[in-house]
Each structure stands twice: as C-alpha cells, then as structure tokens.
Amino acid sequence: MIKTDLKSLTLEQLQEEIEGLGEPKFRAKQIFDWIHVKRADSFEQMTNLPASFRQKLSENYTLTQLKTERKLVSRLDGTVKYLYRLPDGEYVETVLMKYQHGNSICVSSQVGCKMGCAFCASTKAGFVRNLSAGEILDQVYQTERDLNIKISHVVMMGIGEPLDNFQNVVTFLRLINSPFGANISLRNISLSTCGLVDQIDELSKLKLGITLSVSLHAGDDRTRDKMMPVNRKYPIAELLAACKRYTDETNRRISFEYALIKGENDSMEDAHRLAHLLRGQLCHVNLIPVNEVKETHFQKSGREHIYRFQKELIKQGINATIRRTLGADISAACGQLRRERNS
Ligand code: SAH
C-alpha cells in the first residue's frame, strides 16, 4: 500500500482526511502546524496528539523527506547547491542564493524533463516523474534547516517544466504561501516555463500573483523551433498572446528569459526582431550568457557582445538586464549534478 504523504496536502485537504478518520477537525490544524511550522520529521514528535492517534497516523501516512546526497558551497559568493535524494532514490537539484533582499531558493519540479530544449542539461536523459507537492516543498524546508536561515524568495527554475506538473505545483504554491505554514508571499515567487500556452491560461485564471518567467530565447519561429521543440506545438505568436492574457488578468509584468548563444540567436538583427516582437507587452527581458553544457556544442556570447545586445533592446524601448552569474565555481549549469550521479 502506498501511504498518503501528509506534507503534500493543503490544510483543507488535511482537514478532510482527518475527519475521514473520525477525528475532530482541529487535529488537522495541529498536524499542519507540526509539519509546516515546527517542521517535525515524524508523527512521534507531535506530542500534543494522543499517542494512539500518532500511532494510527504513522501506520497510514508518511511525511516526505529529502536527504542531502551532495552539497557544494561557492567560495565566490556563498551560493549553495544541493543534490537531494528523494524517497524512491531519484535525485533533484536545489540552489540557494543569498541576495541583499533576502535568501532565494531555486527548486526543481520534476525528475528530468520532457521538453527537450537543445541547450539544457536537465532534459538530456529524458523524463522520469513528477515531484509531489511535498517533495517540492521539502527542498525549501531541508535547505532552511541545513543553513539555519529563513527563505524569502522562491524561483521555480530548477529541473523540470513546472507547468507540466500543474496540479502539484499549484498545491506547492498554496502550501508555501499558507499563513499557517512558511507564509512566503506569492509576490516573491517566480515560475519559469518554456511556454505551455494552455497551462499559462490555466495559471492566469487562478490569479495567484506570482511572477511568470517565459523562456523565449529566440525572436523567430525558425530559430526557436530548432532550440525548443515546444515551439512546434505553441509557436511564438500563440505564446505571446497567452502572455498578453496573463498580464491583462494579473497586471503582473512578464519576465522573458533569453540565453545568448554565439552565432545562434545573438545578432543585432535578433535584437531588433525581439524588440519588435515585445513592443507593447508589459515585460522585462533577462539576458543570460548561455551556460555551456557538456553534451551540447553551444558557446556563450562574449561579454561585450551581450552589452551591445542589451543596449539595442533598451534603445528600442525594451527593459533589459543581464543576469548576474552566481555560484559559477559550483553550479556547472543546472541539471548537471544529477546527470553526473546517474551516469
Ligand atoms: N522548464 C522551465 C524551467 C526550468 S529551466 C523553463 O523552461 O523555463 C530554467 C531556465 O534556465 C529557463 O529559462 C531555461 O531555458 C534556462 N536554461 C536551461 N539551460 C540553460 C543553459 N544551458 N544556459 C542558460 N540557461 C539555460
């Protein structure tokens, strides 16, 4: 029998579950507090519950817990990268970055990825499975515990395509935002997608107020088709229309990610095309020197070149910044630690 993980349930779901056991509803709130505030590892620790009830809980339920397999700390800027082992022996990566404005964590949402982007390490060995809400959440909890810190910002930019694991990701967002739990503001959460149009529309309807990052990486379908297979299903015009609907619904500007790859998408003509495409869209462009991944032949554009690309966008009225590289000495581009472990 697979036991239900109580860490993956919202308070409302937990209340239903507990009432189903014939226990009073307030017990659910107590358990929720033990899991999400006191961060208990076992039902045994929940000492304000009757012993017989604790016994019943451990017989029928689990509390998902990730274990640290590897931990790398950057000597340059203190960025910490974890390789976490999931209960079934799979691995995901999590990164903690320290900024002036607080501690920001980058979490994974899937083991592997189906999307097949040509430049990305996370997708090279294909897709294994979705993470549960509790497994996404426990990346935050384990990291806070290990470093004895409070995390204020979350980015869903680790391994996996979060909108391809829609339900669990939304449950995770509700859990991390719960006033009875970690209580992280949805304004401090960004979700990055390769551009699943139907799911962007679903997300718009939920009006969660998170920041949507869209991995664009090209301003024309021919180039984007080559780099990102998802573009063949949802071409740029459809994607941008969904982005427009998202900003109309939520009033939140979109952050477009653009990884600059030498000779592929970094000409001044590319910059013009991009500016033209985004004109009138409430947005911001994040330029990233592509991380060079072992299995691909892509090279990053030169620093000067990236500045020129940025200047061109700004000249055309598009807000653009260059992403600072953190943890350059440990990160080896996202997805690579897990690849090493599995090979
Ligand atoms: N699946 C989601 C989130 C995970 S990837 C998405 O596609 O957005 C997080 C970001 O890293 C995305 O913008 C992705 O395109 C980018 N990325 C992946 N591989 C990269 C690489 N080698 N160099 C730079 N950025 C990369």
Coordinates of C-alpha atoms and ligand atoms in Angstrom, one line a residue:
M1 CA 0.0 0.0 0.0
I2 CA 1.3 3.4 -0.9
K3 CA 0.8 5.7 2.1
T4 CA -0.6 9.2 1.5
D5 CA 2.0 11.9 2.2
L6 CA 0.5 14.5 4.6
K7 CA 3.2 17.1 3.6
S8 CA 1.6 17.3 0.2
L9 CA -1.9 18.2 1.5
T10 CA -3.3 21.7 1.9
L11 CA -4.9 22.5 5.2
E12 CA -8.4 21.9 3.7
Q13 CA -7.4 18.6 2.3
L14 CA -5.8 17.6 5.6
Q15 CA -9.0 18.5 7.4
E16 CA -11.0 16.3 5.1
E17 CA -8.5 13.4 5.6
I18 CA -8.6 13.7 9.4
E19 CA -12.3 14.0 9.6
G20 CA -12.5 10.9 7.4
L21 CA -10.6 9.1 10.2
G22 CA -13.4 10.2 12.6
E23 CA -11.1 12.6 14.4
P24 CA -12.1 16.2 15.2
K25 CA -11.2 18.9 12.7
F26 CA -8.9 20.9 15.0
R27 CA -6.4 18.0 14.9
A28 CA -5.7 18.8 11.3
K29 CA -4.6 22.3 12.2
Q30 CA -2.3 20.8 14.9
I31 CA -0.7 18.4 12.4
F32 CA -0.4 21.1 9.8
D33 CA 1.5 23.3 12.4
W34 CA 3.8 20.4 13.3
I35 CA 4.6 19.8 9.6
H36 CA 4.9 23.3 8.3
V37 CA 5.9 25.5 11.3
K38 CA 7.7 23.2 13.8
R39 CA 8.9 21.1 10.9
A40 CA 8.5 17.7 12.5
D41 CA 10.1 14.7 10.8
S42 CA 7.8 12.1 12.3
F43 CA 4.4 11.7 13.8
E44 CA 6.1 10.6 17.0
Q45 CA 7.2 14.2 17.6
M46 CA 3.7 15.5 17.5
T47 CA 3.3 15.4 21.3
N48 CA 0.1 17.3 21.6
L49 CA -1.7 14.5 19.8
P50 CA -2.9 11.4 21.7
A51 CA -0.4 8.5 21.5
S52 CA -3.0 6.2 19.9
F53 CA -3.7 8.8 17.2
R54 CA 0.0 9.3 16.4
Q55 CA 0.3 5.5 16.1
K56 CA -2.6 5.4 13.7
L57 CA -1.1 8.3 11.6
S58 CA 2.3 6.5 11.3
E59 CA 0.6 3.3 10.2
N60 CA -1.4 5.0 7.5
Y61 CA 0.5 8.0 6.3
T62 CA 4.0 9.3 5.6
L63 CA 5.9 12.7 5.7
T64 CA 8.0 13.1 2.6
Q65 CA 11.6 13.8 3.5
L66 CA 14.6 14.6 1.2
K67 CA 18.1 13.7 2.1
T68 CA 21.2 15.6 1.2
E69 CA 23.3 13.5 -1.2
R70 CA 25.8 16.2 -2.0
K71 CA 26.2 19.9 -1.0
L72 CA 28.5 22.4 -2.8
V73 CA 29.2 25.8 -1.4
S74 CA 30.6 28.6 -3.7
R75 CA 33.7 30.2 -2.5
L76 CA 32.9 33.2 -4.7
D77 CA 29.5 34.2 -3.3
G78 CA 28.2 31.7 -0.8
T79 CA 25.7 30.2 -3.2
V80 CA 24.9 26.6 -2.1
K81 CA 23.9 23.8 -4.4
Y82 CA 22.2 20.6 -3.1
L83 CA 21.7 17.3 -4.7
Y84 CA 18.7 15.9 -2.8
R85 CA 17.7 12.3 -2.8
L86 CA 14.0 11.6 -3.0
P87 CA 12.3 8.8 -1.0
D88 CA 12.4 6.5 -4.1
G89 CA 16.1 7.1 -4.7
E90 CA 15.8 9.6 -7.5
Y91 CA 17.7 12.9 -7.4
V92 CA 16.9 16.6 -7.9
E93 CA 18.9 19.8 -7.6
T94 CA 18.2 22.8 -5.5
V95 CA 20.2 26.1 -5.3
L96 CA 20.2 28.7 -2.5
M97 CA 21.3 32.2 -3.5
K98 CA 22.0 35.0 -0.9
Y99 CA 20.9 38.4 -2.0
Q100 CA 20.7 41.8 -0.3
H101 CA 16.9 41.5 -0.4
G102 CA 16.9 38.0 1.2
N103 CA 17.5 34.3 0.6
S104 CA 16.2 33.0 -2.7
I105 CA 15.8 29.3 -3.5
C106 CA 15.6 27.7 -6.9
V107 CA 13.6 24.5 -6.7
S108 CA 13.1 21.6 -9.1
S109 CA 9.6 20.4 -10.1
Q110 CA 10.3 17.1 -11.9
V111 CA 12.9 14.4 -12.1
G112 CA 14.2 15.1 -15.6
C113 CA 12.2 16.9 -18.2
K114 CA 10.2 16.0 -21.4
M115 CA 10.7 19.3 -23.1
G116 CA 13.9 18.6 -25.0
C117 CA 15.4 22.1 -25.2
A118 CA 18.7 21.7 -27.1
F119 CA 20.8 23.7 -24.7
C120 CA 19.5 22.3 -21.4
A121 CA 21.2 19.7 -19.3
S122 CA 18.1 18.7 -17.3
T123 CA 16.3 17.2 -20.3
K124 CA 19.2 15.2 -21.8
A125 CA 18.3 11.8 -20.1
G126 CA 14.6 12.4 -20.6
F127 CA 11.8 12.4 -18.1
V128 CA 11.4 10.2 -15.0
R129 CA 8.5 11.5 -13.0
N130 CA 6.7 14.5 -11.5
L131 CA 7.6 15.6 -8.0
S132 CA 4.8 15.7 -5.4
A133 CA 3.9 19.0 -3.8
G134 CA 5.6 17.7 -0.6
E135 CA 8.8 16.9 -2.5
I136 CA 9.0 20.4 -4.0
L137 CA 8.2 21.9 -0.5
D138 CA 10.8 19.8 1.3
Q139 CA 13.6 21.3 -0.8
V140 CA 12.7 24.6 0.9
Y141 CA 12.4 23.1 4.4
Q142 CA 15.6 21.0 4.2
T143 CA 17.6 24.0 2.9
E144 CA 16.2 26.3 5.7
R145 CA 17.1 23.7 8.3
D146 CA 20.5 22.9 6.9
L147 CA 21.6 26.5 6.7
N148 CA 19.5 27.7 9.7
I149 CA 18.0 30.5 7.6
K150 CA 14.6 31.8 6.5
I151 CA 13.9 31.8 2.8
S152 CA 12.0 34.8 1.5
H153 CA 12.0 34.2 -2.3
V154 CA 11.3 31.1 -4.4
V155 CA 12.1 30.6 -8.1
M156 CA 10.7 27.6 -9.9
M157 CA 13.6 27.3 -12.4
G158 CA 15.3 24.1 -11.4
I159 CA 14.9 20.8 -13.1
G160 CA 11.7 20.2 -14.9
E161 CA 8.9 22.1 -16.5
P162 CA 6.6 23.3 -13.7
L163 CA 3.5 23.8 -15.8
D164 CA 3.9 20.2 -17.0
N165 CA 3.3 19.2 -13.3
F166 CA 0.5 21.7 -12.9
Q167 CA -1.6 20.4 -10.1
N168 CA 1.3 19.6 -7.7
V169 CA 3.0 22.9 -8.5
V170 CA -0.2 24.8 -7.6
T171 CA -0.6 22.8 -4.4
F172 CA 3.0 23.6 -3.6
L173 CA 2.4 27.3 -4.2
R174 CA -0.7 27.2 -1.9
L175 CA 1.3 25.4 0.8
I176 CA 4.4 27.7 0.7
N177 CA 2.1 30.7 0.8
S178 CA -0.1 29.4 3.7
P179 CA -0.3 31.8 6.6
F180 CA -0.3 28.7 8.8
G181 CA 2.9 27.5 7.2
A182 CA 6.0 29.1 5.7
N183 CA 3.9 32.1 4.7
I184 CA 6.1 33.2 1.8
S185 CA 4.3 35.9 -0.3
L186 CA 3.3 34.9 -3.8
R187 CA 4.8 38.2 -4.9
N188 CA 8.2 36.7 -4.0
I189 CA 7.7 33.7 -6.2
S190 CA 8.6 33.3 -9.8
L191 CA 7.7 30.4 -12.1
S192 CA 9.6 29.8 -15.3
T193 CA 8.0 28.0 -18.2
C194 CA 9.2 27.0 -21.7
G195 CA 5.8 28.2 -22.9
L196 CA 3.0 25.8 -22.4
V197 CA 0.2 28.0 -23.7
D198 CA -2.8 26.1 -22.3
Q199 CA -1.3 25.9 -18.9
I200 CA -0.4 29.6 -18.9
D201 CA -4.1 30.3 -19.5
E202 CA -5.0 28.0 -16.6
L203 CA -2.5 29.8 -14.4
S204 CA -3.9 33.2 -15.4
K205 CA -7.3 32.1 -14.2
L206 CA -6.0 31.3 -10.8
K207 CA -4.8 34.9 -10.4
L208 CA -2.1 33.9 -7.9
G209 CA 0.0 37.0 -8.3
I210 CA 3.3 35.1 -8.9
T211 CA 5.8 36.4 -11.5
L212 CA 5.7 34.4 -14.7
S213 CA 9.1 34.0 -16.4
V214 CA 8.9 32.8 -20.0
S215 CA 11.9 31.1 -21.6
L216 CA 11.8 32.7 -25.0
H217 CA 15.4 32.5 -26.3
A218 CA 14.6 33.4 -29.9
G219 CA 12.5 36.0 -31.7
D220 CA 11.6 33.9 -34.7
D221 CA 9.9 30.5 -35.1
R222 CA 12.6 29.0 -37.2
T223 CA 15.3 29.6 -34.6
R224 CA 13.0 28.7 -31.7
D225 CA 11.8 25.5 -33.4
K226 CA 15.4 24.4 -33.5
M227 CA 16.2 25.3 -29.9
M228 CA 12.9 24.4 -28.2
P229 CA 10.7 21.6 -29.6
V230 CA 7.8 23.0 -27.6
N231 CA 7.7 25.8 -30.2
R232 CA 6.4 23.5 -32.8
K233 CA 3.3 23.0 -30.7
Y234 CA 3.0 26.5 -29.4
P235 CA 4.6 29.0 -31.8
I236 CA 5.8 32.4 -30.7
A237 CA 2.7 34.3 -31.7
E238 CA 0.4 32.0 -29.7
L239 CA 2.8 32.1 -26.7
L240 CA 2.9 35.9 -26.7
A241 CA -0.8 36.1 -27.0
A242 CA -1.1 33.9 -23.9
C243 CA 1.5 36.2 -22.1
K244 CA -0.7 39.2 -23.0
R245 CA -3.7 37.5 -21.5
Y246 CA -1.6 36.7 -18.4
T247 CA -0.6 40.4 -17.9
D248 CA -4.2 41.5 -18.6
E249 CA -5.6 39.1 -16.0
T250 CA -2.9 39.7 -13.3
N251 CA -1.4 43.1 -14.0
R252 CA 2.0 41.4 -13.5
R253 CA 4.8 42.0 -16.0
I254 CA 6.3 39.0 -17.6
S255 CA 10.0 38.3 -17.4
F256 CA 11.3 36.9 -20.7
E257 CA 14.4 34.8 -20.4
Y258 CA 16.9 35.0 -23.3
A259 CA 20.0 32.9 -23.2
L260 CA 22.5 34.3 -25.6
I261 CA 24.2 31.6 -27.7
K262 CA 27.1 32.6 -30.0
G263 CA 26.0 32.7 -33.6
E264 CA 22.5 31.2 -32.9
N265 CA 20.4 34.0 -31.5
D266 CA 22.7 36.9 -30.7
S267 CA 22.9 39.0 -33.8
M268 CA 21.8 42.6 -33.8
E269 CA 19.1 41.6 -36.2
D270 CA 17.9 39.1 -33.5
A271 CA 17.8 42.0 -31.0
H272 CA 15.7 44.1 -33.4
R273 CA 13.4 41.3 -34.0
L274 CA 13.0 40.6 -30.3
A275 CA 12.3 44.3 -29.6
H276 CA 9.7 44.5 -32.3
L277 CA 8.0 41.3 -31.0
L278 CA 7.8 42.6 -27.4
R279 CA 6.7 46.1 -28.1
G280 CA 3.6 47.0 -26.1
Q281 CA 3.9 43.9 -23.9
L282 CA 4.3 44.7 -20.1
C283 CA 7.6 42.9 -19.7
H284 CA 11.2 42.8 -18.9
V285 CA 14.0 40.8 -20.7
N286 CA 16.6 38.9 -18.7
L287 CA 19.7 38.2 -20.8
I288 CA 21.7 35.2 -19.8
P289 CA 25.1 34.1 -21.2
V290 CA 24.2 30.5 -22.0
N291 CA 25.8 28.0 -19.6
E292 CA 28.0 25.7 -21.6
V293 CA 26.7 22.2 -21.2
K294 CA 28.9 19.2 -21.8
E295 CA 26.6 17.4 -24.2
T296 CA 25.9 20.4 -26.4
H297 CA 28.1 22.4 -28.8
F298 CA 26.6 25.8 -27.8
Q299 CA 29.0 28.6 -26.7
K300 CA 28.2 31.7 -24.8
S301 CA 28.3 35.1 -26.5
G302 CA 31.1 37.4 -25.5
R303 CA 30.6 39.9 -22.7
E304 CA 30.9 43.0 -25.0
H305 CA 28.5 41.4 -27.4
I306 CA 25.9 40.8 -24.7
Y307 CA 26.2 44.5 -23.6
R308 CA 25.6 45.5 -27.2
F309 CA 22.5 43.3 -27.4
Q310 CA 21.2 44.8 -24.2
K311 CA 21.8 48.4 -25.4
E312 CA 20.0 47.7 -28.6
L313 CA 16.9 46.4 -26.7
I314 CA 16.9 49.4 -24.4
K315 CA 17.3 51.8 -27.4
Q316 CA 14.2 50.2 -28.8
G317 CA 12.3 50.8 -25.6
I318 CA 12.5 47.3 -24.1
N319 CA 13.6 46.9 -20.5
A320 CA 16.5 44.5 -20.4
T321 CA 19.0 43.4 -17.8
I322 CA 21.9 40.9 -17.8
R323 CA 21.6 38.2 -15.3
R324 CA 24.5 38.1 -12.7
T325 CA 26.1 34.7 -12.6
L326 CA 26.2 33.3 -9.1
G327 CA 27.9 30.1 -7.9
A328 CA 30.0 30.0 -11.1
D329 CA 32.5 27.7 -9.4
I330 CA 29.9 25.1 -8.2
S331 CA 26.9 25.2 -10.4
A332 CA 28.1 23.5 -13.6
A333 CA 24.8 24.6 -15.1
C334 CA 21.6 23.3 -13.7
G335 CA 20.9 19.6 -14.2
Q336 CA 24.5 18.6 -14.3
L337 CA 24.9 17.3 -10.8
R338 CA 22.1 14.9 -11.3
R339 CA 23.5 13.8 -14.6
E340 CA 26.8 13.0 -13.0
R341 CA 25.2 11.0 -10.3
N342 CA 23.2 8.9 -12.7
S343 CA 26.0 8.2 -15.2
Ligands
SAH1 N1 11.3 24.4 -17.7 C1 11.3 25.7 -17.3 C2 12.1 26.0 -16.0 C3 13.5 25.3 -15.9 S1 14.8 25.9 -16.8 C4 11.7 26.6 -18.4 O1 12.0 26.2 -19.4 O2 11.6 27.8 -18.2 C5 15.2 27.5 -16.1 C6 15.8 28.5 -17.1 O3 17.1 28.1 -17.5 C7 15.0 28.5 -18.4 O4 14.9 29.8 -18.9 C8 15.9 27.7 -19.3 O5 15.6 28.0 -20.7 C9 17.2 28.1 -18.9 N2 18.3 27.2 -19.3 C10 18.4 25.9 -19.5 N3 19.6 25.5 -19.9 C11 20.3 26.6 -19.9 C12 21.7 26.8 -20.3 N4 22.5 25.9 -20.7 N5 22.1 28.1 -20.2 C13 21.3 29.1 -19.8 N6 20.1 29.0 -19.5 C14 19.6 27.7 -19.5

